[in-house]
Coordinates of C-alpha atoms in Angstrom, one line a residue:
X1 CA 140.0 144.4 88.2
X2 CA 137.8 145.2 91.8
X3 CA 138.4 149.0 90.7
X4 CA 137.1 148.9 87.3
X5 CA 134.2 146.7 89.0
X6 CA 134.1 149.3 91.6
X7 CA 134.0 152.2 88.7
X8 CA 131.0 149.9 86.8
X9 CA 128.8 149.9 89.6
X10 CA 129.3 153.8 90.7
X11 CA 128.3 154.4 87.2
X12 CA 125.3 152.6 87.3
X13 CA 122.0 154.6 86.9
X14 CA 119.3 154.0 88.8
X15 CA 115.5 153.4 87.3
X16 CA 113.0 153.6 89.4
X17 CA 111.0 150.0 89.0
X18 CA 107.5 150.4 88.2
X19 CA 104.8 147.6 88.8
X20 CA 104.7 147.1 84.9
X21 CA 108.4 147.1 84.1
X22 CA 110.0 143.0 83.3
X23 CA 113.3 142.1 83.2
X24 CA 114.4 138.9 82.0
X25 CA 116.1 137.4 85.5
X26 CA 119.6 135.8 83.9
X27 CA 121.6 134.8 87.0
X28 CA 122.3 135.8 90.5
X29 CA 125.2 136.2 93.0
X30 CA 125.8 135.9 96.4
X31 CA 127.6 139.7 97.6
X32 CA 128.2 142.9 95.2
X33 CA 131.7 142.1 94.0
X34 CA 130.4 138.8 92.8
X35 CA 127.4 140.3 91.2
X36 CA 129.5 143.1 89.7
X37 CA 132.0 141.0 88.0
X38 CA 129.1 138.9 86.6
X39 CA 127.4 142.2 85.0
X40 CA 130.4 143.2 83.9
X41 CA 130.8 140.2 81.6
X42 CA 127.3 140.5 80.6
X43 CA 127.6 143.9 79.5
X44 CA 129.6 142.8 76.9
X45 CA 126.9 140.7 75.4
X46 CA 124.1 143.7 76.1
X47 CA 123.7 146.9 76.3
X48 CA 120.8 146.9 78.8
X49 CA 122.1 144.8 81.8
X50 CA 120.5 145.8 85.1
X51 CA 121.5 144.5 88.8
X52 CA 118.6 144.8 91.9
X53 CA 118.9 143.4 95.3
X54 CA 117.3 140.1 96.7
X55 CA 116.9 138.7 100.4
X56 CA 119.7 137.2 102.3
X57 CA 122.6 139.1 100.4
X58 CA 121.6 137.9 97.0
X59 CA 122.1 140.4 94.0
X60 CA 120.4 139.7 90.6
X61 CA 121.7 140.4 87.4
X62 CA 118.9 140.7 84.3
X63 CA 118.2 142.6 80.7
X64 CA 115.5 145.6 80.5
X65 CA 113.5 146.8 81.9
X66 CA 110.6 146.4 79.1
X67 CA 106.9 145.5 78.7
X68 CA 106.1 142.1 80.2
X69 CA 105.3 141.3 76.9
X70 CA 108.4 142.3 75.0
X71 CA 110.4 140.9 77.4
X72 CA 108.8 137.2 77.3
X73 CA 109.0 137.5 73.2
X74 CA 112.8 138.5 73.9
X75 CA 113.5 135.7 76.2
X76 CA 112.4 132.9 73.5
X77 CA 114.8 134.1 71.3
X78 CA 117.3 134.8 73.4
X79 CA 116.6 131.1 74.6
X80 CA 116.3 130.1 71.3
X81 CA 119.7 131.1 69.8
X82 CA 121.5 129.8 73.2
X83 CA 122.5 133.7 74.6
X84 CA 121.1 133.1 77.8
X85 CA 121.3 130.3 80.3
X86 CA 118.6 127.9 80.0
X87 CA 116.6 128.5 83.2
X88 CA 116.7 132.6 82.8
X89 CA 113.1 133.9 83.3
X90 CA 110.8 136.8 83.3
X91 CA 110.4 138.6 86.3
X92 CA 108.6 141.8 87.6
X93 CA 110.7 143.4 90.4
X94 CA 108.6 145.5 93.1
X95 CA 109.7 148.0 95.5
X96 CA 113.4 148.1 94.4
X97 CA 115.7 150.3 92.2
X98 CA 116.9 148.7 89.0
X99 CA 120.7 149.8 88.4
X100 CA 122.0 149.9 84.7
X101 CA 125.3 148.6 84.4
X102 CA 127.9 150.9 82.0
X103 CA 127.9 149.4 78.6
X104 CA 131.1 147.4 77.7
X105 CA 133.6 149.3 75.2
X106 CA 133.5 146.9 72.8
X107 CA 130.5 144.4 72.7
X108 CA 130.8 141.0 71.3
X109 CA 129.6 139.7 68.0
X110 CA 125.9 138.8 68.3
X111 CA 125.2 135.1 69.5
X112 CA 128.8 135.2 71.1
X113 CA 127.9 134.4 75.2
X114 CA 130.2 136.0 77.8
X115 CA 132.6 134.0 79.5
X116 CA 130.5 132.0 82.0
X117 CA 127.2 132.1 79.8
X118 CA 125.2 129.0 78.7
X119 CA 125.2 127.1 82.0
X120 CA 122.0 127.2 84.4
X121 CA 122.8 129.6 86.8
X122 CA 121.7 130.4 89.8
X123 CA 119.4 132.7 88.6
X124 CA 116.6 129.9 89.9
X125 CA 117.3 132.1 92.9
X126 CA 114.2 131.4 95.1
X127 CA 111.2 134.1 93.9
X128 CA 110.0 134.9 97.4
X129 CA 113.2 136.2 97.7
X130 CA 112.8 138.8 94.8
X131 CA 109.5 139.6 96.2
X132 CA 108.8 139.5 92.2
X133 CA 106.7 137.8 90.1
X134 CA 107.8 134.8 87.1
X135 CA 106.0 135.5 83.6
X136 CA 104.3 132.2 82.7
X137 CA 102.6 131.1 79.2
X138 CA 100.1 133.7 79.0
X139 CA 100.2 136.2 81.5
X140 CA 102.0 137.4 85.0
X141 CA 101.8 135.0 88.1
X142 CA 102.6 134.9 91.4
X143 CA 105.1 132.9 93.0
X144 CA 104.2 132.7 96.8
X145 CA 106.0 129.4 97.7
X146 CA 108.9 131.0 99.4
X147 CA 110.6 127.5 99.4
X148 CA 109.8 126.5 95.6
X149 CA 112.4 127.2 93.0
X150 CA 111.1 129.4 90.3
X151 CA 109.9 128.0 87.3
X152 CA 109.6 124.8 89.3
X153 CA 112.0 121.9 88.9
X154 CA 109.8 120.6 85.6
X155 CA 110.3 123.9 84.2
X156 CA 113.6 124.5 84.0
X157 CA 114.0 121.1 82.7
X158 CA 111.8 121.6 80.4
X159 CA 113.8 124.9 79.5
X160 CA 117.2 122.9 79.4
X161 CA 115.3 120.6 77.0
X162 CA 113.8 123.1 74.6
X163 CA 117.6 125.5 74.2
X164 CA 119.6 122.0 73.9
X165 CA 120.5 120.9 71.0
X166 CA 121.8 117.8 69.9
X167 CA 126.0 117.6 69.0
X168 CA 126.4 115.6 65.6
X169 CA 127.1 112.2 65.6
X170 CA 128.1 111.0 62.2
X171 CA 130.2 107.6 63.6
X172 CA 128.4 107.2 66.7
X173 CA 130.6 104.5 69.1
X174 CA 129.3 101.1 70.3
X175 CA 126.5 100.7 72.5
X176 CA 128.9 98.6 75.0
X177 CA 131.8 102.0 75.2
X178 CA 128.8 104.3 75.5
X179 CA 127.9 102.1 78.6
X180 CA 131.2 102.0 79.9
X181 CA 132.3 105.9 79.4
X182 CA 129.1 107.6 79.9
X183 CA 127.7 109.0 83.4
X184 CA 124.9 107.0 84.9
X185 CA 121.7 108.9 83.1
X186 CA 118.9 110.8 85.7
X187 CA 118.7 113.6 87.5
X188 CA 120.8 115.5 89.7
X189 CA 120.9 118.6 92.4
X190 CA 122.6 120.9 91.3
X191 CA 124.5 122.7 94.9
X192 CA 126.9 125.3 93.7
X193 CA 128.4 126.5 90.4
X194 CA 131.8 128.6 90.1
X195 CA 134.0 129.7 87.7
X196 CA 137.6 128.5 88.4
X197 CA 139.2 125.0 89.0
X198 CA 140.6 125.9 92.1
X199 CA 137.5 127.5 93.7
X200 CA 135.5 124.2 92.2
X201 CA 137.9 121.8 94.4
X202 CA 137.5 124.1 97.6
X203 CA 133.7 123.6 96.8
X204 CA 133.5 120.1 96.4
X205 CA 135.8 119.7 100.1
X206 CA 133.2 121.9 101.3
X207 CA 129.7 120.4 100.5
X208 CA 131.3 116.8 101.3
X209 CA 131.5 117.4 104.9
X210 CA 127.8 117.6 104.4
X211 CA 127.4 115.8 101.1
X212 CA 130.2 112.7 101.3
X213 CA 128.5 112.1 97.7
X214 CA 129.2 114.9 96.0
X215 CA 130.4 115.0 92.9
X216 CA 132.0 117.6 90.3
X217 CA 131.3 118.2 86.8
X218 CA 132.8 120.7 84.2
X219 CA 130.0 122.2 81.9
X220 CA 130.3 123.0 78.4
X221 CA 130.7 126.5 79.3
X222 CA 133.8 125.7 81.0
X223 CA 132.4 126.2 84.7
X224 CA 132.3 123.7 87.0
X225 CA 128.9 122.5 89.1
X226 CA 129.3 120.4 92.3
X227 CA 126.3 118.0 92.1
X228 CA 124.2 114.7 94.0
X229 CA 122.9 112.2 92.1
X230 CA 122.0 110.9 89.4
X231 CA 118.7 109.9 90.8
X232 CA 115.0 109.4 89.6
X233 CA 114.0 113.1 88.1
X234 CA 111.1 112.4 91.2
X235 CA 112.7 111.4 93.7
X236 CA 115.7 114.4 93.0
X237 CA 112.6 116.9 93.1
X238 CA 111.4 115.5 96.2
X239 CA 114.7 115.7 97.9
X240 CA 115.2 119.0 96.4
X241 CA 112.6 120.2 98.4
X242 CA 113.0 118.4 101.6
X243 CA 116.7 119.2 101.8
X244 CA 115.9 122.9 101.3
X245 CA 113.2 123.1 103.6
X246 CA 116.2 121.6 106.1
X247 CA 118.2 124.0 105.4
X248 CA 121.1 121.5 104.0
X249 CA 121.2 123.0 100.4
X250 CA 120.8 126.6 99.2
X251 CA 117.6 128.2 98.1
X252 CA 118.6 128.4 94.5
X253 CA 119.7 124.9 93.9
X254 CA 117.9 123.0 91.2
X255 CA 117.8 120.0 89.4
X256 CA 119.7 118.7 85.9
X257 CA 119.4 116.2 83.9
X258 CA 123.2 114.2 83.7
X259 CA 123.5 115.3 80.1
X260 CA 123.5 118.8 81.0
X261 CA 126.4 119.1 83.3
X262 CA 128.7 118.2 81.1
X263 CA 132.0 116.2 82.0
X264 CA 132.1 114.0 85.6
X265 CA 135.9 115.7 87.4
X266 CA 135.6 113.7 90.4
X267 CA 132.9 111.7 91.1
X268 CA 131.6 110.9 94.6
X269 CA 130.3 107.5 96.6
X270 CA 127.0 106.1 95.1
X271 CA 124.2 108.3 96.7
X272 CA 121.2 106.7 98.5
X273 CA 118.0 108.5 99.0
X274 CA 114.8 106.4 98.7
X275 CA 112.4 107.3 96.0
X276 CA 109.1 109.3 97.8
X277 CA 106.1 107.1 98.6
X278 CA 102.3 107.7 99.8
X279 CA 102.4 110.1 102.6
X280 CA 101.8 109.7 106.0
X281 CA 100.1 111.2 108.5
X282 CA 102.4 112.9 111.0
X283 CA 102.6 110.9 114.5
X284 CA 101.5 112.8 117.3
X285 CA 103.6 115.7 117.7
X286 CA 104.5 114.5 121.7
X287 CA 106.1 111.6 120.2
X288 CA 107.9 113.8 117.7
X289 CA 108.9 116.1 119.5
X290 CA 110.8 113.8 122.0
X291 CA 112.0 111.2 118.8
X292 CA 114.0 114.9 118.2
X293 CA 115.1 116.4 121.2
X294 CA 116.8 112.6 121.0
X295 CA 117.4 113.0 117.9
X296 CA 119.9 116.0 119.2
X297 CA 117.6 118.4 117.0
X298 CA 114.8 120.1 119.7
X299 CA 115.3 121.9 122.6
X300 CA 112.3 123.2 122.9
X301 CA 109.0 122.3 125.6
X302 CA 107.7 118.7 125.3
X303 CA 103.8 119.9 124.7
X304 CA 102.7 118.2 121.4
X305 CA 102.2 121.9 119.9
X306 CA 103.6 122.8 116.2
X307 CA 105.5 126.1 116.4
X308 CA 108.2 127.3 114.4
X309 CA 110.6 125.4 116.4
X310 CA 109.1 121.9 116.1
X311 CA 108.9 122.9 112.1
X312 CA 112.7 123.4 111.8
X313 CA 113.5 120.5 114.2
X314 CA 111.4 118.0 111.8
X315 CA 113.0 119.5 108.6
X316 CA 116.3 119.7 109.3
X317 CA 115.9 115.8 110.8
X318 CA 114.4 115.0 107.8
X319 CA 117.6 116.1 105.6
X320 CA 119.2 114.7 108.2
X321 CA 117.8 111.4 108.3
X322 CA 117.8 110.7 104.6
X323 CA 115.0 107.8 105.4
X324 CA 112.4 109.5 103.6
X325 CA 111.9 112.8 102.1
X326 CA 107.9 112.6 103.4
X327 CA 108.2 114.3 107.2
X328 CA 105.3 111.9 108.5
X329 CA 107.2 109.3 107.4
X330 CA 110.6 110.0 108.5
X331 CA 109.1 111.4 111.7
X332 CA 107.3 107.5 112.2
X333 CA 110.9 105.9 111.0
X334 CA 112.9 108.3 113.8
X335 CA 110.4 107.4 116.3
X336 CA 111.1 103.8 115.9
X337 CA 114.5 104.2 115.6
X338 CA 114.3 105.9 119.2
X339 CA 112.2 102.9 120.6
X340 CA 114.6 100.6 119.4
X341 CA 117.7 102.5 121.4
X342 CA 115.4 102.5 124.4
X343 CA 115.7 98.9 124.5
X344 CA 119.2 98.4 123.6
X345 CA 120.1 100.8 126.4
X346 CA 117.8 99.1 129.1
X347 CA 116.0 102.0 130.1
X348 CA 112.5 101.8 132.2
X349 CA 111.1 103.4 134.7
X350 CA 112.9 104.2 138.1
X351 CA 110.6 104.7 141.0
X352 CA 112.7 105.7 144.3
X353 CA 110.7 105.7 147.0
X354 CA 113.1 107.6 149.2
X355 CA 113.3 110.9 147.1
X356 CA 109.7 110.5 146.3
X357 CA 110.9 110.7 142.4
X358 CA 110.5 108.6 139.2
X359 CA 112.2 108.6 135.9
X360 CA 112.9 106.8 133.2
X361 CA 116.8 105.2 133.5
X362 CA 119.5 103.2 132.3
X363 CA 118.8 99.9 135.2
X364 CA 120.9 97.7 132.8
X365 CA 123.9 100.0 133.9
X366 CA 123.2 100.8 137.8
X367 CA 122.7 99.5 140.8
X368 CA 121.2 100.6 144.2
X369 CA 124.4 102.0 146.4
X370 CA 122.6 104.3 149.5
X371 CA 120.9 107.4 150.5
X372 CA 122.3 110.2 152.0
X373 CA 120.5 112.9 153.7
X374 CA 118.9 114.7 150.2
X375 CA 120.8 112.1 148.0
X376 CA 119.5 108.7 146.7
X377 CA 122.6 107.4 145.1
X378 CA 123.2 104.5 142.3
X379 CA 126.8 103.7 141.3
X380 CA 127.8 101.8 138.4
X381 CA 126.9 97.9 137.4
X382 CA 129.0 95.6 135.9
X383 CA 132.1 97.9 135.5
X384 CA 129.6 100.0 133.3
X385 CA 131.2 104.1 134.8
X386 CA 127.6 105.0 135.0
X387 CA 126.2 106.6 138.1
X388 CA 123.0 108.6 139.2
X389 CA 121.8 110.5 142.0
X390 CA 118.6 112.2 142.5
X391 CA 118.4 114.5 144.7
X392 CA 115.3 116.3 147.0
X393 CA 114.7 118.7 149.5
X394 CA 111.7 121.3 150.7
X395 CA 112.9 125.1 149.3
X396 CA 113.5 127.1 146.3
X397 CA 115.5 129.2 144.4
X398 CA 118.6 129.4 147.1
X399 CA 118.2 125.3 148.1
X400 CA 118.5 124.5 144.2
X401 CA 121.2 127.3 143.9
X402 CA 123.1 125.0 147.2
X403 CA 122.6 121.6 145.7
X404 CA 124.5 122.8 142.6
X405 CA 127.3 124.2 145.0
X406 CA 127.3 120.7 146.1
X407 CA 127.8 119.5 142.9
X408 CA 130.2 121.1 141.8
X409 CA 132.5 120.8 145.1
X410 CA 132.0 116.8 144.8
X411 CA 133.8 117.0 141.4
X412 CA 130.4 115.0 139.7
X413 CA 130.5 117.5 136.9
X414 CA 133.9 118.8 135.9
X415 CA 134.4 122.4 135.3
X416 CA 130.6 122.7 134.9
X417 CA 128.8 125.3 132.4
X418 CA 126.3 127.0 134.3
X419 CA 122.9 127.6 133.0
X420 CA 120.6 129.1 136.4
X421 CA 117.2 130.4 135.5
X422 CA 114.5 131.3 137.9
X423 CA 113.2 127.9 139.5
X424 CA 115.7 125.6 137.2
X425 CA 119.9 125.5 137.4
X426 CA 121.4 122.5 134.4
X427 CA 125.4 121.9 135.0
X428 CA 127.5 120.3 132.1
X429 CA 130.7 119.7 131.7
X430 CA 133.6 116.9 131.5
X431 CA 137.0 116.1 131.5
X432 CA 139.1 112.8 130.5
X433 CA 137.6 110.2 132.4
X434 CA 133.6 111.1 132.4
X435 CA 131.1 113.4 131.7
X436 CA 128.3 115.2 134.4
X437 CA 125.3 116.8 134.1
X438 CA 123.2 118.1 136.6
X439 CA 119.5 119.3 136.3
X440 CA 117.7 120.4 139.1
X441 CA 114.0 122.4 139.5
X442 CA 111.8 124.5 142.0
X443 CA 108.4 122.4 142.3
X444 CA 105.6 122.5 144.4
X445 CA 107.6 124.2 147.2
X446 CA 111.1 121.7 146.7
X447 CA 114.3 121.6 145.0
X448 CA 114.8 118.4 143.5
X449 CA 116.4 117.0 140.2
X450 CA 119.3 114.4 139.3
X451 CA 123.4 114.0 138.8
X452 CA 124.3 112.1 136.1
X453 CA 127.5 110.3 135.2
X454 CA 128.8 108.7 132.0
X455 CA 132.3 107.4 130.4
X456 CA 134.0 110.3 129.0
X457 CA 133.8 107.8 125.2
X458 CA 129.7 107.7 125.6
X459 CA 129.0 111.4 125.2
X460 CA 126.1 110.4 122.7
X461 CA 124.3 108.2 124.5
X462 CA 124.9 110.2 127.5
X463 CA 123.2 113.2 126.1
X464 CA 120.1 111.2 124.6
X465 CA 119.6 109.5 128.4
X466 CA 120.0 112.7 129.5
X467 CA 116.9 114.0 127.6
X468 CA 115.0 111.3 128.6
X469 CA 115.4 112.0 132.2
X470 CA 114.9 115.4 132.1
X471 CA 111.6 114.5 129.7
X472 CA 110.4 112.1 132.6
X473 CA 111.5 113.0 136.1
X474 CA 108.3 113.5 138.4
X475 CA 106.9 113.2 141.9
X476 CA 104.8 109.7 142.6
X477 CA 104.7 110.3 146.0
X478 CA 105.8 111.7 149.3
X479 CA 110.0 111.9 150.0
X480 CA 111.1 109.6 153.1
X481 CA 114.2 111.8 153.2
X482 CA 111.7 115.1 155.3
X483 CA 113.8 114.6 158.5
X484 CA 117.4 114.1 156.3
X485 CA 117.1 116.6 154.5
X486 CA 117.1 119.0 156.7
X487 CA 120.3 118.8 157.5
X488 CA 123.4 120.0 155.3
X489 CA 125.0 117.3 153.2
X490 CA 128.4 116.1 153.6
X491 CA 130.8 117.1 150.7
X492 CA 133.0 114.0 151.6
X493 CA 131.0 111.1 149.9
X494 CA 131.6 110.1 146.3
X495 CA 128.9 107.6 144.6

């Protein structure tokens, strides 16, 4: 089978794609062989199949080239009499080489569909990443939403709508066994169609370590289409979107209505996304930014400045999240949800006037223990296997470069990972008892920074304390430790 593929696509014939050629986009694969075994079974339906690349590995598979306008009045009634899926489109494909696939041996009967036909495929592959353009009633636009499905979600309902056609009922069952047998009418998002029962289960495994409520349907065509829902057609469009720009669902993935995927295989836990509401203005980005770096989604500087970082960070929380499709409002919801663990965990300001340091700390969960040359230590409270010391000393690079030495010989952070920068050094690491992490930073002529300590079974709410301190440690004043510090400390001391 992959050699006669293999043999279909070395005969292809490349056609040189002028600004005026259409094709009629019909679906798209992920990878050649996929896209080649797809032609192939088109072929047999057409004699004018083409394939052309798309971004990110994508190949599409269409019929022409033609006139725009030919190809529109083709697409009707190829729509029309069911031969195509029902969210194929018109596209004008720039700056790539169209590839005619070899005509099949022995075409089908006319208004006989390939094997996979008649489902909506993922030829709703995203447009921006065609670089093409989508014909609409009328004349040629331009699709420049790089995110947007093409067509748009109403569209290709609207398409689904037009080709179906109603199955005859002539005895009709009761209302009350329609109730009971029938899938739960609305919308769904469509995440992945494939061909074979096996590959559909392996599917469905895989999207519910994202997805628990996932669900899989067998179409009339005899594929099978994981899906979430059913939900509100609005709400599924604005989680469509949201969960795309997160990155937590393909590009091509769109939106059917319950009726159109056919027969429920396994379904999934009820799925809860709240319908969209007014949206809000987005909090100041300071406050976001550090509701994510919480969050475990941002790394990046705390300096209230959109970038390209801060965008991906608030998407991908947002699909994360699932509080709110609306990224001012799920950005408010996460900041309050931060405030909230704040106060369950205790944390205020620390002001220790020996290092001449303050930060924001767990003082629910330490107490005061002593100071020790550069070290102002705080062991646990209460049994709680939390510990901090901050340390300070005048110097730089070499001094900071010492201190984590130090660190690392006292055992505070087991088997560290080493991350040393010019004028900062961060240690991290654990074993079966606790976890350490050690930040440290050249400022204003000293080395100074903090140990911290956590039970080994706290490792989330070690890490978000751990962002706040490194968010919040600064000077308030001169060190009392001058004279301490400048002699070594002793390795022999454990907090």
């Amino acid at each position: 089978m992959k050699a006669g593929l293999t043999m279909a696509l070395v005969a292809g014939l490349p056609l040189a794609g002028y600004a005026q050629d259409a094709v009629i986009r019909i679906e798209a694969k992920r990878g050649a062989e996929a896209a080649a075994e797809a032609a192939e079974a088109w072929t047999r339906e057409f004699g004018d199949v083409v394939t052309f690349p798309l971004a990110r590995g994508w190949v599409a598979i269409a019929l022409g080239p033609q006139s725009p306008e030919e190809a529109a009045a083709r697409l009707a009634e190829l729509k029309e009499t069911r031969r195509v899926p029902a969210d194929s489109f018109v596209a004008v494909p720039e700056g790539v080489e169209l590839t005619r696939m070899a005509a099949a041996d022995a075409p089908q009967e006319a208004g006989e569909a390939p094997e996979g036909a008649g489902n909506p495929s993922l030829a709703a592959d995203a447009a921006a990443a065609e670089g093409g353009e989508l014909l609409g009633d009328g004349g040629i636009t331009v699709d420049e939403g790089a995110g947007e499905q093409p067509g748009s979600v109403e569209e290709t309902l609207a398409g689904a709508e037009t080709a179906a056609e109603p199955a005859p009922q002539p005895q009709p069952p009761a209302e009350e066994d329609i109730a009971a047998e029938a899938p739960a009418p609305g919308a769904h998002i469509r995440l992945q169609t494939v061909a074979g029962q096996s590959e559909a289960e392996a599917a469905l495994a895989s999207w519910r370590e994202r997805f628990p409520e996932a669900s899989l349907w067998q179409t009339s065509a005899g594929r099978y289409a994981v899906a979430l829902g059913p939900l509100e057609p609005a709400t599924a469009a604005a989680w469509l979107a949201a969960f795309r720009e997160g990155e937590a669902v393909p590009r091509d993935a769109f939106t059917s209505e319950t009726a159109e995927l056919g027969e429920l295989v396994d379904a999934g836990p009820a799925l809860e996304l709240p319908a969209p509401g007014a949206p809000e203005e987005m909090p100041p980005l300071e406050d976001v930014q550090r509701a994510l770096r919480w969050a475990g989604h941002y790394d990046g500087a705390i300096d209230g400045q959109t970038g390209p970082r801060t965008r991906a960070a608030i998407a991908a929380e947002v699909a994360n999240l699932r509080l709110s499709p609306d990224a001012g409002t799920a950005m408010r919801l996460l900041i309050e949800r931060r405030a909230e663990w704040r106060a369950q965990m205790g944390l205020s300001e620390l002001r220790d006037d020996y290092t001449g340091l303050a930060l924001v700390a767990p003082l629910d969960l330490l107490e005061f223990n002593r100071t020790e040359r550069l070290l102002s230590i705080y062991g646990p409270k209460d049994g709680s296997g939390v510990a901090l010391i901050l340390f300070s000393q005048p110097g730089g690079q070499q001094e900071l470069l010492d201190i984590s030495g130090l660190v690392t010989a006292l055992g505070w952070v087991p088997q560290p990972e080493r991350s040393i920068t010019q004028g900062h050094a961060l240690l991290e690491g654990a074993n079966g008892d606790h976890i350490g992490r050690a930040e440290g930073w050249v400022r204003d002529g000293r080395a100074e920074g903090y140990v911290l300590i956590w039970p080994a079974a706290g490792a989330e709410d070690q890490a978000r304390v751990a962002a706040e301190m490194s968010d919040s440690l600064a000077r308030f004043a001169e060190a009392a430790n001058e004279a301490q510090a400048a002699a070594p400390a002793s390795p022999a001391s454990q907090p």
